[in-house]
Coordinates of C-alpha atoms and ligand atoms in Angstrom, one line a residue:
M1 CA -22.1 -10.9 -24.5
S2 CA -25.1 -11.1 -26.7
D3 CA -28.6 -10.5 -25.0
D4 CA -28.8 -14.3 -26.0
A5 CA -25.6 -15.2 -24.4
L6 CA -27.0 -12.9 -20.9
D7 CA -30.1 -14.9 -21.2
A8 CA -28.6 -17.8 -20.9
A9 CA -26.2 -17.3 -18.0
A10 CA -29.7 -15.9 -16.1
S11 CA -31.2 -18.7 -16.6
S12 CA -27.9 -20.5 -15.1
L13 CA -28.0 -18.4 -12.5
G14 CA -31.4 -18.0 -11.4
D15 CA -31.3 -22.7 -10.8
R16 CA -29.1 -21.8 -8.3
L17 CA -31.2 -19.3 -6.2
H18 CA -33.4 -20.3 -3.4
E19 CA -35.6 -16.6 -4.0
P20 CA -35.0 -14.0 -6.6
P21 CA -32.6 -11.3 -4.7
E22 CA -33.7 -7.4 -4.6
I23 CA -30.5 -6.0 -4.3
F24 CA -27.6 -6.9 -6.4
I25 CA -23.7 -5.8 -3.9
V26 CA -20.7 -6.1 -5.5
L27 CA -18.0 -6.4 -3.5
G28 CA -14.9 -4.7 -3.5
S29 CA -10.7 -4.9 -2.7
G30 CA -10.7 -7.0 0.5
L31 CA -14.4 -6.5 1.7
G32 CA -15.5 -10.1 1.0
G33 CA -15.4 -10.4 4.4
V34 CA -19.7 -9.1 4.0
T35 CA -20.9 -12.6 2.8
D36 CA -19.7 -13.9 6.1
A37 CA -23.1 -12.4 7.3
V38 CA -25.2 -13.8 4.9
E39 CA -27.4 -16.5 6.0
A40 CA -28.0 -19.9 3.2
A41 CA -25.8 -19.0 1.8
V42 CA -24.7 -20.5 -1.7
S43 CA -22.3 -19.7 -3.2
F44 CA -20.3 -21.0 -6.8
P45 CA -17.8 -19.2 -8.9
F46 CA -18.2 -16.5 -11.4
T47 CA -17.3 -19.5 -13.9
E48 CA -19.8 -21.6 -13.2
I49 CA -21.9 -19.1 -15.0
P50 CA -21.8 -20.3 -18.8
G51 CA -19.9 -17.3 -20.3
L52 CA -18.0 -15.8 -17.5
P53 CA -14.5 -16.3 -17.0
P54 CA -12.3 -15.7 -13.6
S55 CA -11.2 -12.7 -12.0
A56 CA -7.6 -12.7 -11.7
V57 CA -7.0 -10.6 -9.4
E58 CA -5.0 -11.5 -5.6
G59 CA -7.7 -10.8 -2.8
H60 CA -10.9 -10.5 -4.8
A61 CA -11.9 -13.9 -4.9
G62 CA -14.4 -14.0 -7.6
R63 CA -17.4 -16.0 -6.4
F64 CA -21.0 -15.2 -6.1
V65 CA -23.1 -15.6 -3.2
A66 CA -26.3 -15.5 -2.4
G67 CA -28.9 -15.7 0.2
R68 CA -30.3 -13.3 2.9
L69 CA -28.5 -10.4 4.6
G70 CA -29.9 -8.5 7.2
G71 CA -33.0 -11.2 6.6
R72 CA -33.7 -9.7 2.5
P73 CA -32.9 -12.1 0.1
V74 CA -29.5 -10.8 -2.0
L75 CA -27.0 -11.5 -4.6
I76 CA -23.6 -11.0 -3.7
Q77 CA -20.5 -10.4 -6.8
S78 CA -17.5 -11.2 -4.2
G79 CA -14.7 -9.9 -6.6
R80 CA -15.3 -7.5 -10.3
Y81 CA -13.5 -7.6 -13.0
H82 CA -11.7 -4.5 -13.7
A83 CA -11.1 -2.8 -17.2
Y84 CA -7.1 -3.2 -15.9
E85 CA -7.8 -7.2 -16.3
G86 CA -8.1 -7.6 -19.9
H87 CA -11.6 -7.8 -19.6
P88 CA -13.9 -6.6 -22.6
R89 CA -16.7 -3.6 -21.3
D90 CA -18.9 -6.7 -22.1
V91 CA -17.9 -8.5 -19.6
I92 CA -17.1 -5.8 -16.6
V93 CA -20.7 -5.6 -17.1
A94 CA -22.3 -8.3 -17.7
P95 CA -22.6 -9.2 -13.9
V96 CA -25.2 -6.3 -13.6
R97 CA -27.0 -6.9 -16.7
I98 CA -27.7 -10.8 -15.5
A99 CA -28.2 -9.5 -11.9
H100 CA -31.1 -7.2 -12.8
R101 CA -32.3 -10.5 -15.2
V102 CA -32.7 -12.5 -12.0
G103 CA -34.5 -9.9 -10.2
A104 CA -32.5 -7.4 -8.4
E105 CA -34.0 -3.9 -8.8
S106 CA -31.2 -2.4 -6.8
L107 CA -27.4 -2.2 -7.1
L108 CA -25.1 -1.4 -4.5
V109 CA -21.4 -1.4 -5.8
T110 CA -18.5 -1.2 -3.0
N111 CA -15.4 -0.2 -3.7
A112 CA -11.5 0.7 -1.9
A113 CA -10.3 4.2 -3.2
G114 CA -7.6 6.6 -2.0
G115 CA -8.4 9.6 -0.3
I116 CA -7.9 13.1 -1.9
R117 CA -10.1 15.6 -0.3
E118 CA -8.4 16.5 3.1
G119 CA -10.3 14.4 5.4
L120 CA -10.7 11.2 3.9
A121 CA -7.6 9.1 5.7
P122 CA -7.5 5.5 5.5
G123 CA -10.4 3.7 7.0
T124 CA -13.2 6.4 6.5
I125 CA -16.7 5.3 4.0
V126 CA -17.4 7.5 2.4
A127 CA -21.3 7.5 0.3
I128 CA -20.4 8.6 -3.7
R129 CA -22.0 11.6 -4.5
D130 CA -21.4 11.5 -8.2
H131 CA -19.0 10.2 -10.4
L132 CA -16.1 11.2 -13.0
N133 CA -16.1 8.7 -15.4
L134 CA -12.0 9.1 -16.4
H135 CA -12.1 5.8 -18.7
F136 CA -13.4 7.4 -21.6
V137 CA -15.9 4.7 -22.1
S138 CA -19.2 4.6 -22.4
P139 CA -20.2 0.3 -21.1
L140 CA -23.2 1.4 -23.5
R141 CA -21.0 1.4 -27.0
G142 CA -23.2 0.1 -29.3
R143 CA -26.0 -1.1 -30.0
V144 CA -28.8 -0.6 -27.6
R145 CA -29.3 -3.8 -25.4
A146 CA -32.7 -5.4 -24.2
G147 CA -33.9 -3.2 -21.1
E148 CA -31.9 -0.1 -21.2
I149 CA -31.7 2.5 -22.6
R150 CA -30.0 4.7 -25.2
F151 CA -29.6 7.9 -23.1
P152 CA -30.0 7.6 -20.0
S153 CA -29.5 10.6 -17.8
M154 CA -26.4 10.9 -14.7
T155 CA -28.0 13.0 -12.9
E156 CA -28.8 11.6 -10.1
A157 CA -27.4 8.2 -10.8
Y158 CA -26.4 7.7 -6.8
A159 CA -30.0 7.2 -5.8
P160 CA -30.3 10.6 -3.2
A161 CA -33.4 8.2 -1.3
L162 CA -31.1 5.8 -0.4
R163 CA -28.0 7.6 0.5
A164 CA -30.3 9.3 3.0
H165 CA -30.9 5.8 4.1
A166 CA -27.5 5.2 4.6
R167 CA -27.2 8.7 6.7
R168 CA -29.3 8.2 8.9
I169 CA -29.1 4.2 10.0
A170 CA -24.5 5.4 9.7
A171 CA -25.6 8.4 12.1
E172 CA -27.9 5.6 14.8
L173 CA -24.6 3.0 14.9
E174 CA -22.5 6.0 15.5
I175 CA -20.8 5.4 12.6
P176 CA -18.7 8.5 10.5
L177 CA -19.6 8.8 6.9
E178 CA -18.6 11.7 4.5
E179 CA -19.8 11.9 0.9
G180 CA -17.8 12.9 -1.9
V181 CA -17.5 11.8 -6.0
Y182 CA -15.8 9.4 -6.8
A183 CA -12.8 9.1 -10.0
S184 CA -13.1 6.1 -12.4
L185 CA -9.6 5.7 -14.0
A186 CA -9.1 3.0 -16.6
G187 CA -5.5 2.0 -13.7
P188 CA -3.4 -0.5 -13.4
T189 CA -1.1 1.8 -12.0
Y190 CA -2.2 4.6 -9.3
E191 CA -1.4 7.6 -10.4
T192 CA 1.2 10.3 -10.1
P193 CA 1.4 12.7 -7.8
A194 CA 0.4 15.2 -10.8
E195 CA -3.1 13.5 -11.9
V196 CA -4.1 13.7 -7.9
R197 CA -3.2 16.9 -8.2
M198 CA -5.9 17.8 -11.4
L199 CA -7.8 14.7 -10.3
R200 CA -8.3 17.3 -7.2
T201 CA -9.0 20.4 -9.2
L202 CA -11.6 18.3 -11.0
G203 CA -14.2 17.9 -7.6
A204 CA -13.2 14.3 -6.9
D205 CA -13.0 13.4 -3.1
T206 CA -12.0 9.7 -3.9
V207 CA -10.0 7.5 -6.6
G208 CA -9.8 3.9 -7.7
M209 CA -10.0 1.8 -11.0
S210 CA -13.9 0.6 -10.7
T211 CA -17.8 0.9 -10.0
V212 CA -18.1 3.2 -12.9
P213 CA -19.5 1.0 -15.6
E214 CA -21.2 -0.9 -13.4
V215 CA -22.8 2.4 -12.3
I216 CA -24.0 3.3 -16.2
V217 CA -25.4 0.1 -16.6
A218 CA -27.3 0.0 -13.3
R219 CA -28.6 3.1 -14.8
A220 CA -29.8 2.2 -18.1
R221 CA -31.4 -0.9 -17.0
S222 CA -33.7 1.9 -14.5
M223 CA -31.2 0.5 -11.3
R224 CA -31.7 2.1 -8.1
V225 CA -28.5 3.1 -7.3
L226 CA -26.3 2.7 -3.4
G227 CA -22.6 2.8 -3.7
F228 CA -19.9 3.0 -1.0
S229 CA -16.0 4.2 -1.3
L230 CA -13.6 2.7 1.9
V231 CA -11.1 4.8 2.4
T232 CA -7.6 2.5 2.1
N233 CA -4.8 5.0 1.4
L234 CA -3.9 8.3 1.1
A235 CA -3.5 9.2 -2.6
A236 CA 0.0 9.3 -4.4
G237 CA 1.6 12.5 -3.3
L238 CA -0.6 13.0 -0.6
G239 CA 1.6 10.7 2.1
E240 CA 4.5 9.4 2.3
G241 CA 6.5 7.2 0.5
R242 CA 4.5 5.2 -2.3
L243 CA 1.5 2.9 -2.5
D244 CA 1.3 -0.5 -2.4
H245 CA -1.7 -3.0 -3.0
A246 CA -0.9 -5.3 -0.1
E247 CA -1.7 -2.3 1.9
V248 CA -4.4 -1.3 -0.1
M249 CA -5.8 -4.8 0.4
E250 CA -5.1 -4.6 4.3
E251 CA -6.7 -1.5 5.0
G252 CA -9.7 -3.2 3.0
R253 CA -10.3 -5.7 5.6
K254 CA -9.3 -3.7 8.8
G255 CA -12.2 -0.8 7.3
G256 CA -14.2 -3.9 6.2
R257 CA -15.8 -4.8 8.5
V258 CA -17.1 -1.5 10.4
L259 CA -18.5 -1.0 6.4
G260 CA -20.0 -4.3 6.7
R261 CA -22.0 -3.7 9.6
L262 CA -23.3 -0.5 8.0
L263 CA -24.3 -2.2 4.8
R264 CA -26.1 -5.1 6.7
E265 CA -27.9 -2.4 8.5
V266 CA -28.5 -0.4 5.3
V267 CA -30.3 -3.8 3.9
R268 CA -31.9 -5.1 6.4
R269 CA -33.5 -2.3 6.6
W270 CA -34.4 -1.6 3.1
N271 CA -38.6 -1.0 3.7
E272 CA -37.4 2.6 4.9
I273 CA -36.4 4.2 2.0
G274 CA -38.6 6.7 0.9
A275 CA -40.7 6.3 -2.6
P276 CA -37.8 6.2 -5.7
A277 CA -37.2 9.6 -6.6
Ligands
HPA1 N1 -5.6 5.1 -6.6 C1 -6.7 4.3 -7.3 N2 -7.0 2.9 -7.2 C2 -6.6 2.4 -5.6 C3 -6.6 3.3 -5.1 C4 -5.1 4.7 -5.4 O1 -5.1 5.8 -4.9 N3 -6.6 2.9 -3.4 C5 -7.3 2.2 -4.0 N4 -7.9 1.5 -5.1

């Protein structure tokens, strides 16, 4: 999408909002239940925004929900565009560019992931400390977009102050919270067991098929980023049997309730975060 098309999309989205969002929240597979906690919600499919196609994956609703979560104005993307659906890179990251245009200064991103590191069993929530971009292509390729940096630093791409905030709140709620490195592959196959061994050697703790493009664009726009993986399965070859999308979705729904509780409190107490580093 061109900068003009993104401006038009932002204007259309802005017309539907009661107030500018502070935080843009992207919900991964099976995690859509978080939107139930949004007060005074307005909800509309992606396709109501000019230039945005439908997102087709089962379990990804493909809607924006705007309102207040824990009293704070948020815009939620429930369902996302994935590279494996064949969407151009520009489309995958358009919601981040549009959300920033309507006022969101932070990105809170979630995904379902396979657990690679020992101890990351299904149901574990992992705060993303860093990532491996194994799509081998950047959504920033091409002309520099309005409001973006040519060579963004990816050191501390996931803001340590936001992660510290999440850790504090998780401890208070007695929700176990791990930290780890998220490897994003283009999919749509799940990994082979050999690929999982390779990823472990590379330093990955979790593996999925999303998130990294959105985070790269958020950093190019100097948005602060907090990311969570919900482990829905042991990565290929580490557990019994084969991976199955239906099981991933079911685990997402179960663990999503706990992650939803954490997200809500993290957002409600956003003002307790230290100054940006
Ligand atoms: N691999 C890739 N993507 C995933 C997985 C996985 O094991 N689980 C959920 N999304």
